[in-house]
Amino acid sequence: MGKLGYRLGIVGVGNMGAAFVEGLMGAGMASPEEVFITDIHPGKVEDLRLRWKIGVLSPLADPDPIVDVVLLAVKPQNLRETLEAMRPRLTPATLLVSIAAGVKTEEILK
């Protein structure tokens, strides 16, 4: 394992998710093999992948690669659909962290 010590999946690399990737990688806090990203806009994913040599999460319903921590950086109106698509790849040990504005924990747990 690299600098983080776990595999991080960032779901949504719009302004907030991309800023997280830029900060994490720019500060040297993570190794490229520890970070995986996905977004509904392939161009955003490709730009970050090429810049930082990080991994890309295949469609969310695919089981590979399994990540240990998931940062949910999607728009609040897309959160429910995203969580449903991710359900097959989550385990009881997966830590979910959400930065979706105004979404309560209870909504994520449904």
mmCIF file of C-alpha atoms in Angstrom:
data_model
loop_
_atom_site.group_PDB
_atom_site.id
_atom_site.type_symbol
_atom_site.label_atom_id
_atom_site.label_comp_id
_atom_site.label_asym_id
_atom_site.label_seq_id
_atom_site.Cartn_x
_atom_site.Cartn_y
_atom_site.Cartn_z
ATOM 1 C CA MET A 1 0.000 0.000 0.000
ATOM 2 C CA GLY A 2 1.132 3.563 -0.563
ATOM 3 C CA LYS A 3 1.034 6.784 1.402
ATOM 4 C CA LEU A 4 -2.652 6.668 2.338
ATOM 5 C CA GLY A 5 -2.615 3.047 3.376
ATOM 6 C CA TYR A 6 -6.003 2.393 1.770
ATOM 7 C CA ARG A 7 -7.716 2.582 -1.618
ATOM 8 C CA LEU A 8 -9.798 5.720 -2.109
ATOM 9 C CA GLY A 9 -12.602 5.981 -4.639
ATOM 10 C CA ILE A 10 -13.787 9.471 -5.510
ATOM 11 C CA VAL A 11 -17.226 9.399 -7.049
ATOM 12 C CA GLY A 12 -17.807 12.661 -8.875
ATOM 13 C CA VAL A 13 -14.922 14.810 -10.058
ATOM 14 C CA GLY A 14 -16.701 18.068 -10.700
ATOM 15 C CA ASN A 15 -15.434 21.169 -8.900
ATOM 16 C CA MET A 16 -15.295 19.681 -5.397
ATOM 17 C CA GLY A 17 -14.168 16.159 -6.307
ATOM 18 C CA ALA A 18 -11.504 17.435 -8.703
ATOM 19 C CA ALA A 19 -10.255 19.900 -6.075
ATOM 20 C CA PHE A 20 -9.937 17.003 -3.649
ATOM 21 C CA VAL A 21 -7.911 14.984 -6.194
ATOM 22 C CA GLU A 22 -5.696 17.977 -7.014
ATOM 23 C CA GLY A 23 -5.043 18.730 -3.351
ATOM 24 C CA LEU A 24 -4.413 15.132 -2.344
ATOM 25 C CA MET A 25 -2.146 14.314 -5.248
ATOM 26 C CA GLY A 26 -0.500 17.746 -5.450
ATOM 27 C CA ALA A 27 0.501 17.536 -1.785
ATOM 28 C CA GLY A 28 1.906 14.043 -2.309
ATOM 29 C CA MET A 29 -0.485 12.572 0.253
ATOM 30 C CA ALA A 30 -1.495 9.601 -1.902
ATOM 31 C CA SER A 31 0.141 7.278 -4.387
ATOM 32 C CA PRO A 32 -1.495 6.980 -7.818
ATOM 33 C CA GLU A 33 -2.286 3.300 -7.231
ATOM 34 C CA GLU A 34 -4.404 4.230 -4.199
ATOM 35 C CA VAL A 35 -6.767 6.678 -5.903
ATOM 36 C CA PHE A 36 -9.624 5.762 -8.253
ATOM 37 C CA ILE A 37 -12.113 8.192 -9.772
ATOM 38 C CA THR A 38 -15.362 8.144 -11.678
ATOM 39 C CA ASP A 39 -17.827 10.690 -13.014
ATOM 40 C CA ILE A 40 -20.703 10.847 -15.468
ATOM 41 C CA HIS A 41 -18.504 13.112 -17.632
ATOM 42 C CA PRO A 42 -15.718 10.946 -19.111
ATOM 43 C CA GLY A 43 -13.650 13.968 -20.130
ATOM 44 C CA LYS A 44 -13.211 15.095 -16.533
ATOM 45 C CA VAL A 45 -12.102 11.611 -15.524
ATOM 46 C CA GLU A 46 -9.652 11.345 -18.411
ATOM 47 C CA ASP A 47 -8.054 14.735 -17.685
ATOM 48 C CA LEU A 48 -7.380 13.816 -14.050
ATOM 49 C CA ARG A 49 -6.288 10.292 -14.922
ATOM 50 C CA LEU A 50 -3.706 11.560 -17.382
ATOM 51 C CA ARG A 51 -2.481 14.339 -15.101
ATOM 52 C CA TRP A 52 -2.013 12.204 -11.976
ATOM 53 C CA LYS A 53 -1.772 8.628 -13.388
ATOM 54 C CA ILE A 54 -4.570 7.541 -11.037
ATOM 55 C CA GLY A 55 -7.031 4.716 -11.535
ATOM 56 C CA VAL A 56 -10.526 4.873 -12.943
ATOM 57 C CA LEU A 57 -13.468 3.093 -11.382
ATOM 58 C CA SER A 58 -15.229 1.055 -14.005
ATOM 59 C CA PRO A 59 -19.013 1.441 -14.071
ATOM 60 C CA LEU A 60 -20.127 1.628 -10.470
ATOM 61 C CA ALA A 61 -21.943 -1.702 -10.525
ATOM 62 C CA ASP A 62 -18.740 -3.574 -11.457
ATOM 63 C CA PRO A 63 -16.978 -5.134 -8.473
ATOM 64 C CA ASP A 64 -13.394 -4.187 -9.468
ATOM 65 C CA PRO A 65 -11.426 -2.443 -8.111
ATOM 66 C CA ILE A 66 -12.784 -2.603 -4.605
ATOM 67 C CA VAL A 67 -11.984 0.518 -2.632
ATOM 68 C CA ASP A 68 -11.806 0.913 1.129
ATOM 69 C CA VAL A 69 -13.044 4.502 1.344
ATOM 70 C CA VAL A 70 -15.537 6.210 -0.971
ATOM 71 C CA LEU A 71 -15.761 9.988 -1.178
ATOM 72 C CA LEU A 72 -19.194 10.905 -2.542
ATOM 73 C CA ALA A 73 -18.745 14.192 -4.369
ATOM 74 C CA VAL A 74 -21.861 14.110 -6.521
ATOM 75 C CA LYS A 75 -24.661 16.634 -6.747
ATOM 76 C CA PRO A 76 -27.298 16.055 -4.060
ATOM 77 C CA GLN A 77 -29.978 15.291 -6.658
ATOM 78 C CA ASN A 78 -27.787 12.477 -8.054
ATOM 79 C CA LEU A 79 -26.825 10.916 -4.738
ATOM 80 C CA ARG A 80 -29.626 8.336 -4.444
ATOM 81 C CA GLU A 81 -29.072 7.000 -7.973
ATOM 82 C CA THR A 82 -25.308 6.884 -7.402
ATOM 83 C CA LEU A 83 -25.665 4.973 -4.136
ATOM 84 C CA GLU A 84 -27.986 2.427 -5.755
ATOM 85 C CA ALA A 85 -25.482 1.831 -8.556
ATOM 86 C CA MET A 86 -22.655 1.437 -6.030
ATOM 87 C CA ARG A 87 -24.433 -0.988 -3.716
ATOM 88 C CA PRO A 88 -22.904 -4.174 -5.301
ATOM 89 C CA ARG A 89 -19.350 -2.980 -4.678
ATOM 90 C CA LEU A 90 -19.815 -1.806 -1.092
ATOM 91 C CA THR A 91 -18.975 -4.036 1.842
ATOM 92 C CA PRO A 92 -19.755 -3.551 5.552
ATOM 93 C CA ALA A 93 -16.158 -2.378 5.947
ATOM 94 C CA THR A 94 -16.415 0.339 3.252
ATOM 95 C CA LEU A 95 -16.258 3.830 4.707
ATOM 96 C CA LEU A 96 -18.534 6.332 2.931
ATOM 97 C CA VAL A 97 -17.736 10.023 3.195
ATOM 98 C CA SER A 98 -20.144 12.492 1.613
ATOM 99 C CA ILE A 99 -19.565 16.096 0.700
ATOM 100 C CA ALA A 100 -22.961 16.378 -1.002
ATOM 101 C CA ALA A 101 -24.400 19.669 0.229
ATOM 102 C CA GLY A 102 -27.457 19.467 2.462
ATOM 103 C CA VAL A 103 -27.770 15.666 2.442
ATOM 104 C CA LYS A 104 -28.362 14.148 5.856
ATOM 105 C CA THR A 105 -26.735 10.899 6.942
ATOM 106 C CA GLU A 106 -30.178 9.290 7.155
ATOM 107 C CA GLU A 107 -30.628 9.826 3.414
ATOM 108 C CA ILE A 108 -27.362 8.047 2.667
ATOM 109 C CA LEU A 109 -28.247 5.116 4.919
ATOM 110 C CA LYS A 110 -31.585 4.417 3.184
#
